PDB file of C-alpha atoms in Angstrom:
ATOM      1  CA  MET S   1      18.334 -14.487  -1.375  1.00  0.00           C
ATOM      2  CA  THR S   2      20.841 -11.857  -2.862  1.00  0.00           C
ATOM      3  CA  ILE S   3      18.371  -8.560  -2.077  1.00  0.00           C
ATOM      4  CA  LYS S   4      18.710  -6.261  -5.064  1.00  0.00           C
ATOM      5  CA  ASN S   5      18.317  -1.927  -4.851  1.00  0.00           C
ATOM      6  CA  HIS S   6      15.721  -0.591  -6.707  1.00  0.00           C
ATOM      7  CA  ASN S   7      15.454   2.777  -8.707  1.00  0.00           C
ATOM      8  CA  TYR S   8      12.087   3.956  -7.250  1.00  0.00           C
ATOM      9  CA  HIS S   9      12.542   7.348  -8.903  1.00  0.00           C
ATOM     10  CA  MET S  10      12.603   5.871 -12.293  1.00  0.00           C
ATOM     11  CA  THR S  11       8.772   4.697 -11.675  1.00  0.00           C
ATOM     12  CA  ARG S  12       6.668   5.639 -14.319  1.00  0.00           C
ATOM     13  CA  PHE S  13       2.654   5.371 -14.597  1.00  0.00           C
ATOM     14  CA  ILE S  14       1.337   2.794 -16.520  1.00  0.00           C
ATOM     15  CA  THR S  15      -2.632   3.183 -16.092  1.00  0.00           C
ATOM     16  CA  SER S  16      -5.459   3.168 -14.145  1.00  0.00           C
ATOM     17  CA  ALA S  17      -8.314   0.960 -14.320  1.00  0.00           C
ATOM     18  CA  PRO S  18     -12.099   0.444 -12.596  1.00  0.00           C
ATOM     19  CA  ASP S  19     -11.146  -3.138 -12.028  1.00  0.00           C
ATOM     20  CA  ILE S  20      -8.663  -6.178 -12.175  1.00  0.00           C
ATOM     21  CA  ARG S  21     -10.407  -7.026 -16.043  1.00  0.00           C
ATOM     22  CA  HIS S  22      -8.978  -3.705 -17.312  1.00  0.00           C
ATOM     23  CA  LEU S  23      -5.722  -4.336 -15.820  1.00  0.00           C
ATOM     24  CA  PRO S  24      -2.738  -5.247 -18.057  1.00  0.00           C
ATOM     25  CA  GLN S  25      -2.362  -9.189 -17.870  1.00  0.00           C
ATOM     26  CA  ASP S  26      -2.000 -11.424 -14.219  1.00  0.00           C
ATOM     27  CA  LEU S  27       2.233 -11.592 -15.051  1.00  0.00           C
ATOM     28  CA  GLY S  28       5.478 -10.529 -13.218  1.00  0.00           C
ATOM     29  CA  ILE S  29       5.729  -9.125  -9.392  1.00  0.00           C
ATOM     30  CA  GLU S  30       3.749  -6.504  -8.014  1.00  0.00           C
ATOM     31  CA  VAL S  31       3.059  -4.624  -4.233  1.00  0.00           C
ATOM     32  CA  ALA S  32      -0.187  -2.855  -3.462  1.00  0.00           C
ATOM     33  CA  PHE S  33      -1.087   0.240  -1.375  1.00  0.00           C
ATOM     34  CA  ALA S  34      -3.762   0.542   0.591  1.00  0.00           C
ATOM     35  CA  GLY S  35      -5.502   2.671   3.063  1.00  0.00           C
ATOM     36  CA  ARG S  36      -8.327   4.763   4.072  1.00  0.00           C
ATOM     37  CA  SER S  37      -8.662   7.663   1.746  1.00  0.00           C
ATOM     38  CA  ASN S  38      -7.225  10.047   3.888  1.00  0.00           C
ATOM     39  CA  ALA S  39      -4.456   8.037   5.124  1.00  0.00           C
ATOM     40  CA  GLY S  40      -1.306   9.832   2.644  1.00  0.00           C
ATOM     41  CA  LYS S  41      -1.111   6.808   0.278  1.00  0.00           C
ATOM     42  CA  SER S  42      -0.326   9.276  -2.983  1.00  0.00           C
ATOM     43  CA  SER S  43       1.892  11.471  -0.905  1.00  0.00           C
ATOM     44  CA  ALA S  44       3.844   8.311  -0.008  1.00  0.00           C
ATOM     45  CA  LEU S  45       4.140   6.654  -3.473  1.00  0.00           C
ATOM     46  CA  ASN S  46       5.386  10.420  -4.817  1.00  0.00           C
ATOM     47  CA  ALA S  47       8.010  10.511  -1.407  1.00  0.00           C
ATOM     48  CA  LEU S  48       9.101   6.842  -2.206  1.00  0.00           C
ATOM     49  CA  THR S  49       9.851   8.002  -6.168  1.00  0.00           C
ATOM     50  CA  LYS S  50      11.228  11.001  -5.352  1.00  0.00           C
ATOM     51  CA  GLN S  51       8.432  12.098  -7.789  1.00  0.00           C
ATOM     52  CA  LYS S  52       6.214  15.334  -6.870  1.00  0.00           C
ATOM     53  CA  SER S  53       2.797  14.025  -8.656  1.00  0.00           C
ATOM     54  CA  LEU S  54       3.676  10.483  -9.735  1.00  0.00           C
ATOM     55  CA  ALA S  55       0.328   9.285  -7.995  1.00  0.00           C
ATOM     56  CA  ARG S  56      -2.202  12.618  -7.761  1.00  0.00           C
ATOM     57  CA  THR S  57      -2.749  14.233  -4.185  1.00  0.00           C
ATOM     58  CA  SER S  58      -5.744  15.853  -3.383  1.00  0.00           C
ATOM     59  CA  LYS S  59      -6.645  18.061  -0.339  1.00  0.00           C
ATOM     60  CA  THR S  60     -10.200  16.081  -1.086  1.00  0.00           C
ATOM     61  CA  PRO S  61      -9.754  12.794   0.639  1.00  0.00           C
ATOM     62  CA  GLY S  62     -11.643   9.751  -1.799  1.00  0.00           C
ATOM     63  CA  ARG S  63     -10.280  10.792  -4.800  1.00  0.00           C
ATOM     64  CA  THR S  64      -8.437   7.518  -5.790  1.00  0.00           C
ATOM     65  CA  GLN S  65     -11.876   6.322  -7.591  1.00  0.00           C
ATOM     66  CA  LEU S  66      -9.424   3.477  -9.498  1.00  0.00           C
ATOM     67  CA  ILE S  67      -6.794   1.271  -9.541  1.00  0.00           C
ATOM     68  CA  ASN S  68      -3.319   2.962 -10.560  1.00  0.00           C
ATOM     69  CA  LEU S  69      -0.663   1.047 -11.624  1.00  0.00           C
ATOM     70  CA  PHE S  70       3.173   1.531 -12.244  1.00  0.00           C
ATOM     71  CA  GLU S  71       6.325   0.192 -13.541  1.00  0.00           C
ATOM     72  CA  VAL S  72       9.368   0.350 -11.405  1.00  0.00           C
ATOM     73  CA  GLU S  73      11.061  -1.800 -14.284  1.00  0.00           C
ATOM     74  CA  GLU S  74      10.063  -4.195 -16.587  1.00  0.00           C
ATOM     75  CA  GLY S  75       7.704  -7.196 -14.114  1.00  0.00           C
ATOM     76  CA  ILE S  76       7.919  -5.294 -11.232  1.00  0.00           C
ATOM     77  CA  HIS S  77       4.989  -3.071  -9.602  1.00  0.00           C
ATOM     78  CA  LEU S  78       3.476  -0.381  -7.149  1.00  0.00           C
ATOM     79  CA  VAL S  79      -0.670  -0.553  -7.387  1.00  0.00           C
ATOM     80  CA  ASP S  80      -2.055   2.487  -5.852  1.00  0.00           C
ATOM     81  CA  LEU S  81      -5.903   0.804  -4.831  1.00  0.00           C
ATOM     82  CA  PRO S  82      -8.630   2.777  -4.444  1.00  0.00           C
ATOM     83  CA  GLY S  83      -9.313   4.431  -0.387  1.00  0.00           C
ATOM     84  CA  TYR S  84     -11.516   3.000   1.760  1.00  0.00           C
ATOM     85  CA  GLY S  85     -13.620   3.943   4.635  1.00  0.00           C
ATOM     86  CA  TYR S  86     -14.272   7.431   3.701  1.00  0.00           C
ATOM     87  CA  ALA S  87     -17.735   8.696   4.588  1.00  0.00           C
ATOM     88  CA  GLU S  88     -18.410  11.560   2.201  1.00  0.00           C
ATOM     89  CA  VAL S  89     -18.640   9.774  -1.195  1.00  0.00           C
ATOM     90  CA  PRO S  90     -22.346   8.534  -2.062  1.00  0.00           C
ATOM     91  CA  GLU S  91     -23.149   5.022  -1.118  1.00  0.00           C
ATOM     92  CA  GLU S  92     -22.711   3.680  -4.826  1.00  0.00           C
ATOM     93  CA  MET S  93     -19.753   4.814  -5.768  1.00  0.00           C
ATOM     94  CA  LYS S  94     -18.154   3.435  -1.897  1.00  0.00           C
ATOM     95  CA  ARG S  95     -19.550   0.088  -3.110  1.00  0.00           C
ATOM     96  CA  LYS S  96     -18.019   0.293  -6.612  1.00  0.00           C
ATOM     97  CA  TRP S  97     -14.668   1.246  -5.146  1.00  0.00           C
ATOM     98  CA  GLN S  98     -14.807  -1.683  -2.535  1.00  0.00           C
ATOM     99  CA  LYS S  99     -15.683  -4.161  -5.380  1.00  0.00           C
ATOM    100  CA  ALA S 100     -12.858  -3.260  -7.004  1.00  0.00           C
ATOM    101  CA  LEU S 101     -10.420  -3.484  -3.994  1.00  0.00           C
ATOM    102  CA  GLY S 102     -12.063  -6.984  -2.889  1.00  0.00           C
ATOM    103  CA  GLU S 103     -11.421  -8.722  -6.152  1.00  0.00           C
ATOM    104  CA  TYR S 104      -7.642  -7.394  -6.412  1.00  0.00           C
ATOM    105  CA  LEU S 105      -6.858  -8.103  -3.551  1.00  0.00           C
ATOM    106  CA  GLN S 106      -8.725 -11.847  -3.937  1.00  0.00           C
ATOM    107  CA  LYS S 107      -7.476 -12.187  -7.204  1.00  0.00           C
ATOM    108  CA  ARG S 108      -4.509 -10.593  -8.408  1.00  0.00           C
ATOM    109  CA  GLU S 109      -1.856 -13.587  -8.682  1.00  0.00           C
ATOM    110  CA  CYS S 110       1.101 -11.024  -9.282  1.00  0.00           C
ATOM    111  CA  LEU S 111       0.219  -9.720  -5.878  1.00  0.00           C
ATOM    112  CA  ILE S 112       3.688 -10.510  -3.119  1.00  0.00           C
ATOM    113  CA  GLY S 113       3.000  -7.455  -0.612  1.00  0.00           C
ATOM    114  CA  LEU S 114       1.385  -4.846   0.890  1.00  0.00           C
ATOM    115  CA  VAL S 115       1.955  -1.997   2.535  1.00  0.00           C
ATOM    116  CA  VAL S 116      -1.327  -0.305   4.286  1.00  0.00           C
ATOM    117  CA  LEU S 117      -0.966   3.119   5.397  1.00  0.00           C
ATOM    118  CA  MET S 118      -2.878   4.440   8.423  1.00  0.00           C
ATOM    119  CA  ASP S 119      -2.938   7.905  10.022  1.00  0.00           C
ATOM    120  CA  ILE S 120      -0.889   7.520  13.056  1.00  0.00           C
ATOM    121  CA  ARG S 121      -3.333   9.314  15.338  1.00  0.00           C
ATOM    122  CA  HIS S 122      -6.070   7.191  14.113  1.00  0.00           C
ATOM    123  CA  PRO S 123      -4.671   3.864  13.469  1.00  0.00           C
ATOM    124  CA  LEU S 124      -6.386   0.311  13.741  1.00  0.00           C
ATOM    125  CA  LYS S 125     -10.338   1.437  12.192  1.00  0.00           C
ATOM    126  CA  ASP S 126     -12.463  -1.609  11.315  1.00  0.00           C
ATOM    127  CA  LEU S 127     -11.218  -1.782   7.419  1.00  0.00           C
ATOM    128  CA  ASP S 128      -7.875  -1.172   8.124  1.00  0.00           C
ATOM    129  CA  GLN S 129      -8.005  -4.863  10.904  1.00  0.00           C
ATOM    130  CA  GLN S 130     -10.173  -6.219   7.897  1.00  0.00           C
ATOM    131  CA  MET S 131      -7.368  -5.861   5.196  1.00  0.00           C
ATOM    132  CA  ILE S 132      -4.785  -7.002   7.776  1.00  0.00           C
ATOM    133  CA  GLN S 133      -6.271  -9.965   8.362  1.00  0.00           C
ATOM    134  CA  TRP S 134      -7.129 -10.722   4.766  1.00  0.00           C
ATOM    135  CA  ALA S 135      -3.555 -10.306   3.794  1.00  0.00           C
ATOM    136  CA  VAL S 136      -2.910 -12.922   7.220  1.00  0.00           C
ATOM    137  CA  ALA S 137      -5.073 -15.377   5.978  1.00  0.00           C
ATOM    138  CA  MET S 138      -3.761 -15.061   2.231  1.00  0.00           C
ATOM    139  CA  HIS S 139      -0.321 -15.191   3.608  1.00  0.00           C
ATOM    140  CA  VAL S 140       0.495 -12.021   1.488  1.00  0.00           C
ATOM    141  CA  PRO S 141       3.336  -9.827   4.154  1.00  0.00           C
ATOM    142  CA  VAL S 142       2.071  -6.185   4.840  1.00  0.00           C
ATOM    143  CA  ILE S 143       4.482  -2.822   6.017  1.00  0.00           C
ATOM    144  CA  VAL S 144       2.085  -1.088   7.865  1.00  0.00           C
ATOM    145  CA  LEU S 145       2.705   2.438   7.080  1.00  0.00           C
ATOM    146  CA  LEU S 146       2.037   4.664  10.465  1.00  0.00           C
ATOM    147  CA  THR S 147       1.601   8.184   7.802  1.00  0.00           C
ATOM    148  CA  LYS S 148       1.786  11.478   9.215  1.00  0.00           C
ATOM    149  CA  ALA S 149       4.072  10.235  12.060  1.00  0.00           C
ATOM    150  CA  ASP S 150       5.429  14.751  11.674  1.00  0.00           C
ATOM    151  CA  LYS S 151       2.440  15.436  13.594  1.00  0.00           C
ATOM    152  CA  LEU S 152       3.112  13.904  16.841  1.00  0.00           C
ATOM    153  CA  ALA S 153       6.138  14.267  19.743  1.00  0.00           C
ATOM    154  CA  SER S 154       8.470  11.531  19.589  1.00  0.00           C
ATOM    155  CA  GLY S 155       7.058  10.077  22.785  1.00  0.00           C
ATOM    156  CA  ALA S 156       3.603   9.836  21.549  1.00  0.00           C
ATOM    157  CA  ARG S 157       4.584   8.536  18.015  1.00  0.00           C
ATOM    158  CA  LYS S 158       6.788   5.567  19.945  1.00  0.00           C
ATOM    159  CA  SER S 159       3.903   4.881  22.389  1.00  0.00           C
ATOM    160  CA  GLN S 160       0.953   4.700  19.027  1.00  0.00           C
ATOM    161  CA  LEU S 161       4.171   2.465  17.636  1.00  0.00           C
ATOM    162  CA  ASN S 162       4.437   0.431  20.138  1.00  0.00           C
ATOM    163  CA  LYS S 163       0.927  -0.229  20.169  1.00  0.00           C
ATOM    164  CA  VAL S 164      -0.676  -0.420  16.995  1.00  0.00           C
ATOM    165  CA  ARG S 165       2.776  -3.424  16.773  1.00  0.00           C
ATOM    166  CA  GLU S 166       1.548  -5.185  20.063  1.00  0.00           C
ATOM    167  CA  GLU S 167      -2.108  -5.412  18.597  1.00  0.00           C
ATOM    168  CA  LEU S 168      -0.970  -6.604  14.796  1.00  0.00           C
ATOM    169  CA  ALA S 169       1.686  -9.045  16.779  1.00  0.00           C
ATOM    170  CA  ALA S 170      -1.537 -11.260  17.899  1.00  0.00           C
ATOM    171  CA  LEU S 171      -2.724 -11.790  14.167  1.00  0.00           C
ATOM    172  CA  ASN S 172       0.389 -14.050  13.680  1.00  0.00           C
ATOM    173  CA  GLY S 173       0.995 -12.579  10.761  1.00  0.00           C
ATOM    174  CA  ASP S 174       4.043 -11.391   8.555  1.00  0.00           C
ATOM    175  CA  ILE S 175       3.777  -7.886   9.569  1.00  0.00           C
ATOM    176  CA  GLN S 176       6.101  -5.318  10.044  1.00  0.00           C
ATOM    177  CA  VAL S 177       4.839  -1.850  11.380  1.00  0.00           C
ATOM    178  CA  GLU S 178       7.190   1.549  11.010  1.00  0.00           C
ATOM    179  CA  TYR S 179       5.677   5.450  11.604  1.00  0.00           C
ATOM    180  CA  PHE S 180       6.582   7.383   8.617  1.00  0.00           C
ATOM    181  CA  SER S 181       6.379  11.369   7.160  1.00  0.00           C
ATOM    182  CA  ALA S 182       6.303  11.686   3.866  1.00  0.00           C
ATOM    183  CA  PRO S 183       7.570  15.680   3.727  1.00  0.00           C
ATOM    184  CA  LYS S 184      10.298  15.220   6.626  1.00  0.00           C
ATOM    185  CA  LYS S 185      11.028  11.663   4.986  1.00  0.00           C
ATOM    186  CA  ILE S 186      10.663   9.385   7.959  1.00  0.00           C
ATOM    187  CA  GLY S 187      10.064   5.798   7.282  1.00  0.00           C
ATOM    188  CA  ILE S 188      10.974   5.804   3.615  1.00  0.00           C
ATOM    189  CA  ASP S 189      14.011   3.637   3.490  1.00  0.00           C
ATOM    190  CA  LYS S 190      12.213   1.270   5.686  1.00  0.00           C
ATOM    191  CA  LEU S 191       9.495   0.720   2.840  1.00  0.00           C
ATOM    192  CA  GLN S 192      12.261   0.655   0.479  1.00  0.00           C
ATOM    193  CA  GLN S 193      14.525  -1.844   2.381  1.00  0.00           C
ATOM    194  CA  LYS S 194      11.056  -4.078   2.865  1.00  0.00           C
ATOM    195  CA  LEU S 195      10.294  -3.535  -1.328  1.00  0.00           C
ATOM    196  CA  ASP S 196      13.807  -4.677  -2.496  1.00  0.00           C
ATOM    197  CA  MET S 197      13.003  -7.503   0.205  1.00  0.00           C
ATOM    198  CA  TRP S 198      10.075  -8.337  -1.745  1.00  0.00           C
ATOM    199  CA  PHE S 199      11.027  -7.214  -5.058  1.00  0.00           C
ATOM    200  CA  SER S 200      13.965  -9.962  -4.914  1.00  0.00           C
ATOM    201  CA  GLN S 201      12.161 -12.865  -3.981  1.00  0.00           C
ATOM    202  CA  PRO S 202      13.133 -16.057  -6.939  1.00  0.00           C
ATOM    203  CA  THR S 203      10.373 -15.992  -9.019  1.00  0.00           C
ATOM    204  CA  ALA S 204       9.367 -19.616  -8.123  1.00  0.00           C
ATOM    205  CA  GLN S 205       9.045 -18.988  -4.737  1.00  0.00           C
ATOM    206  CA  ILE S 206       6.530 -16.835  -6.055  1.00  0.00           C
ATOM    207  CA  GLU S 207       4.998 -18.833  -7.660  1.00  0.00           C
ATOM    208  CA  ASN S 208       5.004 -21.147  -5.097  1.00  0.00           C
ATOM    209  CA  ASN S 209       2.783 -18.535  -2.993  1.00  0.00           C
ATOM    210  CA  SER S 210       0.745 -17.758  -5.209  1.00  0.00           C
TER     211      SER S 210
END
């Protein structure tokens, strides 16, 4: 397989949708970004694309209430899924987000990979584990980014990385774990390499996997 390097800085916003019925047709290939509402999904997307405000960041976690679709190039998309697990939103709203999230993951056939973001200081919460277990069960490859890695000293950072890798290895899935920091540009190269690999899969192979 020839791996093509994609120009993520050319990524542009396409649309926001409350659920999959309002997304564009289920064609092409997509990689989705998922994580708790304070895990730093928007910051990671902005760091990857070298755009300060491609994805909205907010000091109030839980602002990503919609499925946000971005185009890297024709037929190749990144998707910012609604954040999950943040307590300080009304229960009804939380249920609505989680329904949209579940539907996307189960029914969106052009999904070929999942980026799961977790705060390195508080990894593998219940919903994180459920998300990764779902991906393994559906044979969707995963890269886990342990965000805010700059908040820990290098020894503690390495220890957390090894701990998470060890725990997830037991799932026997296609899971890569790396640490990540948007402000310090740590791990962006690993994320780009993984996305390039996923986006370089032959179409026939993608169709067979779905």
